[in-house]
Backbone as a chain_set.jsonl record, in Angstrom:
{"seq": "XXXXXXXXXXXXXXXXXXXXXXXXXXXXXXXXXXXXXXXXXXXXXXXXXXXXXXXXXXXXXXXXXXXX", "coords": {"N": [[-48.023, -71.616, 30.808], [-50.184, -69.731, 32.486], [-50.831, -66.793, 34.814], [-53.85, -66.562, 36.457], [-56.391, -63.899, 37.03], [-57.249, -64.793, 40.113], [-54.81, -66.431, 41.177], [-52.943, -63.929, 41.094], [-54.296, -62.057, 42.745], [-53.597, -62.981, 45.079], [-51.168, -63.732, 45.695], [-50.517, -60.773, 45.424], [-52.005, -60.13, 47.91], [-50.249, -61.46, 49.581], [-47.738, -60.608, 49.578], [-48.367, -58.063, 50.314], [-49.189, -58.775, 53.273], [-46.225, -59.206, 54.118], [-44.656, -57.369, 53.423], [-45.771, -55.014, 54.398], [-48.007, -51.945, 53.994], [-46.376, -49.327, 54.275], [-43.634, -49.734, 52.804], [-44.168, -50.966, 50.723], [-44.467, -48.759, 48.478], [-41.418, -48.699, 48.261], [-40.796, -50.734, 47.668], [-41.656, -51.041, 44.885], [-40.596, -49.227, 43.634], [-37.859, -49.987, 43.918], [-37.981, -52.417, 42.308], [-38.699, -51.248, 40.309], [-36.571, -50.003, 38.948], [-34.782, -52.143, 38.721], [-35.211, -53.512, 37.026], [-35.372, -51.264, 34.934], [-32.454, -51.311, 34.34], [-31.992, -54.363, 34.06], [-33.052, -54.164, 31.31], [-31.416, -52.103, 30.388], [-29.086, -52.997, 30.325], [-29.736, -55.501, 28.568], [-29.773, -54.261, 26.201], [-26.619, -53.155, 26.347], [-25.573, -55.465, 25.232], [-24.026, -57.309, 21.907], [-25.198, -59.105, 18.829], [-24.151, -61.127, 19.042], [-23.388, -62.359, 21.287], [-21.269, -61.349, 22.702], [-20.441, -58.581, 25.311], [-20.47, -54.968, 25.14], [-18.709, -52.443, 25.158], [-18.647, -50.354, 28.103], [-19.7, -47.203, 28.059], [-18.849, -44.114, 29.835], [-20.558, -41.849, 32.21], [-19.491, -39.297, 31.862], [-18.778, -39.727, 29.383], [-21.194, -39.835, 28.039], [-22.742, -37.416, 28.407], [-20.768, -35.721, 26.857], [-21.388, -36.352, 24.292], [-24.089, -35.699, 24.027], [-23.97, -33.255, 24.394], [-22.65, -32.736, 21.84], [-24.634, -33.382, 19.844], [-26.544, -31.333, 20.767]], "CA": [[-48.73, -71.504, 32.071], [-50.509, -68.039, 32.625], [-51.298, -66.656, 36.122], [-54.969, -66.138, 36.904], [-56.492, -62.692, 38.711], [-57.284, -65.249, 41.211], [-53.296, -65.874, 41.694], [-52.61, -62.158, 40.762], [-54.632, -61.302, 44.031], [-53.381, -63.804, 45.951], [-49.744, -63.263, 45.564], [-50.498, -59.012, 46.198], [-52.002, -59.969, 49.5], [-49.014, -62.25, 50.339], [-46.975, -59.281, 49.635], [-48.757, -56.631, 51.252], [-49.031, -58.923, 54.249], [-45.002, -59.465, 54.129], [-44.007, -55.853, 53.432], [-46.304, -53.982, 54.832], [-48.393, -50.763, 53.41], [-45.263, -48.549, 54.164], [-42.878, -50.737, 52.365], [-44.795, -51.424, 48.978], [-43.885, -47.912, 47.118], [-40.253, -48.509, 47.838], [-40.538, -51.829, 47.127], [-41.969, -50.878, 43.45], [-39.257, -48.337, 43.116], [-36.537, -50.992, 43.642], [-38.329, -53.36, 41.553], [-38.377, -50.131, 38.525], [-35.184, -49.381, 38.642], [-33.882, -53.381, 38.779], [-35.945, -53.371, 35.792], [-34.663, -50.294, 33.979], [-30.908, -51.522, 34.268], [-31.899, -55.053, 33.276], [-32.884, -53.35, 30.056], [-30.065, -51.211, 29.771], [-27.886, -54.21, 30.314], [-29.815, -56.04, 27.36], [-29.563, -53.628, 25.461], [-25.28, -53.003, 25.949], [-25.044, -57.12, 24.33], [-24.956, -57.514, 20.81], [-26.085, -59.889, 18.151], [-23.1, -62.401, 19.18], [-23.717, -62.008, 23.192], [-20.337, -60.116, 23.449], [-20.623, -57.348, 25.784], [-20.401, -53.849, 23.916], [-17.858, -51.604, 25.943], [-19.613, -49.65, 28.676], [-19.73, -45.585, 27.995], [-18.746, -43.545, 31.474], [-21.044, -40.883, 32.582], [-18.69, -38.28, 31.396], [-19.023, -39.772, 27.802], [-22.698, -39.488, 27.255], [-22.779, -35.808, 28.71], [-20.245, -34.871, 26.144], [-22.051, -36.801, 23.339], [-25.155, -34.943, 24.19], [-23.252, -31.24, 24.256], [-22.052, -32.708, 20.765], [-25.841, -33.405, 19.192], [-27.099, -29.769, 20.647]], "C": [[-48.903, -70.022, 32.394], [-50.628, -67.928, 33.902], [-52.806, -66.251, 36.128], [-54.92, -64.758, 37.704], [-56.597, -63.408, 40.098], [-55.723, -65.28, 42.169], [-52.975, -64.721, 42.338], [-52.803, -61.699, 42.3], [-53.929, -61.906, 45.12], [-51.963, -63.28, 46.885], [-49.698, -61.248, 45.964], [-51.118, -59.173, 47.334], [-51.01, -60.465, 49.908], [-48.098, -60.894, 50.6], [-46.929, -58.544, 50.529], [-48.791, -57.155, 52.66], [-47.249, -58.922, 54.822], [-44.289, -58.366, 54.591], [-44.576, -54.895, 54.426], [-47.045, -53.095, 53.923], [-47.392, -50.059, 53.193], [-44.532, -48.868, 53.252], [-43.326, -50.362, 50.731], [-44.21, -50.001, 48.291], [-42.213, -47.983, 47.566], [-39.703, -49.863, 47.092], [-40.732, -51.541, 45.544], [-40.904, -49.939, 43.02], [-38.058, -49.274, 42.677], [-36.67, -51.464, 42.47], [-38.161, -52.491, 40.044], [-37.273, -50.174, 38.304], [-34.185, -50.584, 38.534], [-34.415, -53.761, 36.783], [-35.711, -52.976, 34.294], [-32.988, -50.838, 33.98], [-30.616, -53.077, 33.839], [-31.939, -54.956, 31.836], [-31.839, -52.824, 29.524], [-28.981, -52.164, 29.585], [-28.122, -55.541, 29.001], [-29.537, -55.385, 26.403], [-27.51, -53.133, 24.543], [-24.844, -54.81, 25.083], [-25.272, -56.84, 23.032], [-25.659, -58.259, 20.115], [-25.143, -61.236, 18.472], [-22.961, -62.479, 20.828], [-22.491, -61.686, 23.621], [-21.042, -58.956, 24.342], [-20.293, -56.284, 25.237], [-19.722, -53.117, 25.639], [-18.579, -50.656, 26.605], [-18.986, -48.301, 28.476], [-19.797, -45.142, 29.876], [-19.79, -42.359, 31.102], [-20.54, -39.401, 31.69], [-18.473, -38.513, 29.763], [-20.738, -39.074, 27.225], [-22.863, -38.141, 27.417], [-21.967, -35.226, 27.543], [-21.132, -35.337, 24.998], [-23.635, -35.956, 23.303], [-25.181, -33.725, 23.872], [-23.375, -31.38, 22.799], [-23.33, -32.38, 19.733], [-26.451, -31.862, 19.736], [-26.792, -29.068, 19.883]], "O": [[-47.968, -69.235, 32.541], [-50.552, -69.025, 34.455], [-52.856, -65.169, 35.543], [-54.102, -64.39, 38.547], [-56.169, -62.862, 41.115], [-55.42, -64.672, 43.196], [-52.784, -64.456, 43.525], [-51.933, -61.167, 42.99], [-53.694, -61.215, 46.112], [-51.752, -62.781, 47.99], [-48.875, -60.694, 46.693], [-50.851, -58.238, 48.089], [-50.619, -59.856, 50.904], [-47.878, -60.344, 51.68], [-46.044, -58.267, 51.338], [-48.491, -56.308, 53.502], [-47.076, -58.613, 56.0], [-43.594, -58.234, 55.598], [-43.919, -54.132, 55.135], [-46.778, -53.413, 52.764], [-47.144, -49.898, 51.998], [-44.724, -48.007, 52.394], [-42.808, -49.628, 49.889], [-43.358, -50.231, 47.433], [-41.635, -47.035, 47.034], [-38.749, -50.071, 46.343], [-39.754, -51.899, 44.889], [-40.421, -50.067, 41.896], [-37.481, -49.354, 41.592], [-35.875, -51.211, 41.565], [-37.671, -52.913, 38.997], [-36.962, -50.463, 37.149], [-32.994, -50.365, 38.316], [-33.85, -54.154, 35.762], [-35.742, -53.551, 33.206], [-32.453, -50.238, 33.048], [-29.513, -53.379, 33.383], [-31.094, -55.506, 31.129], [-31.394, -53.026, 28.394], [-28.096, -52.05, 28.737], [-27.244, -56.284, 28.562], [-28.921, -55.998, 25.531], [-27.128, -52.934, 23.39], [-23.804, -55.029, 24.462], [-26.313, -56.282, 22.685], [-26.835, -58.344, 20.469], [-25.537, -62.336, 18.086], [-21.842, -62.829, 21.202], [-22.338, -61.659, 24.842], [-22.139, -58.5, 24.02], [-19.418, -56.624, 24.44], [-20.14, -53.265, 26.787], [-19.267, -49.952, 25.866], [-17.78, -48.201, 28.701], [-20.464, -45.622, 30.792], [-19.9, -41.942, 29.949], [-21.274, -38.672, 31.023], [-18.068, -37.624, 29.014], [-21.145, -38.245, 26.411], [-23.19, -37.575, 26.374], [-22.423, -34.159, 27.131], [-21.826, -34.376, 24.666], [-24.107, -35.728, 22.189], [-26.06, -33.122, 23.258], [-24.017, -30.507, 22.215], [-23.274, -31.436, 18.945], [-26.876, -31.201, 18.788], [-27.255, -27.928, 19.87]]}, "num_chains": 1, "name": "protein.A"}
């Protein structure tokens, strides 16, 4: 089941009536960044849907120093 532009439009006026004008670029921000960390979070699983041990902040910074 695909969505039509007809939908497509439909559903972005529902929106824009909901949110507002103001609203909508933080709303798309949220929506990026829920986005980007679902990714990152597929990405830490592996091929057996264990979770792969999360790296702290203070790891990747040194790992980075290490590759310069």
């Amino acid at each position: 089941m695909r969505i039509g532009p007809q939908e497509f439009i439909i559903v972005l006026i529902i929106v824009l009536v909901i949110f507002g004008p103001k609203n909508l670029p933080k709303l798309g921000k949220m929506f990026g960044k829920t986005m980007k960390n679902f990714k990152e979070g597929m990405d830490d699983v592996d091929e057996n849907g264990d979770a792969k041990p999360a790296e702290t902040k203070t790891e990747e910074k040194a790992e980075k120093k290490d590759e310069e």
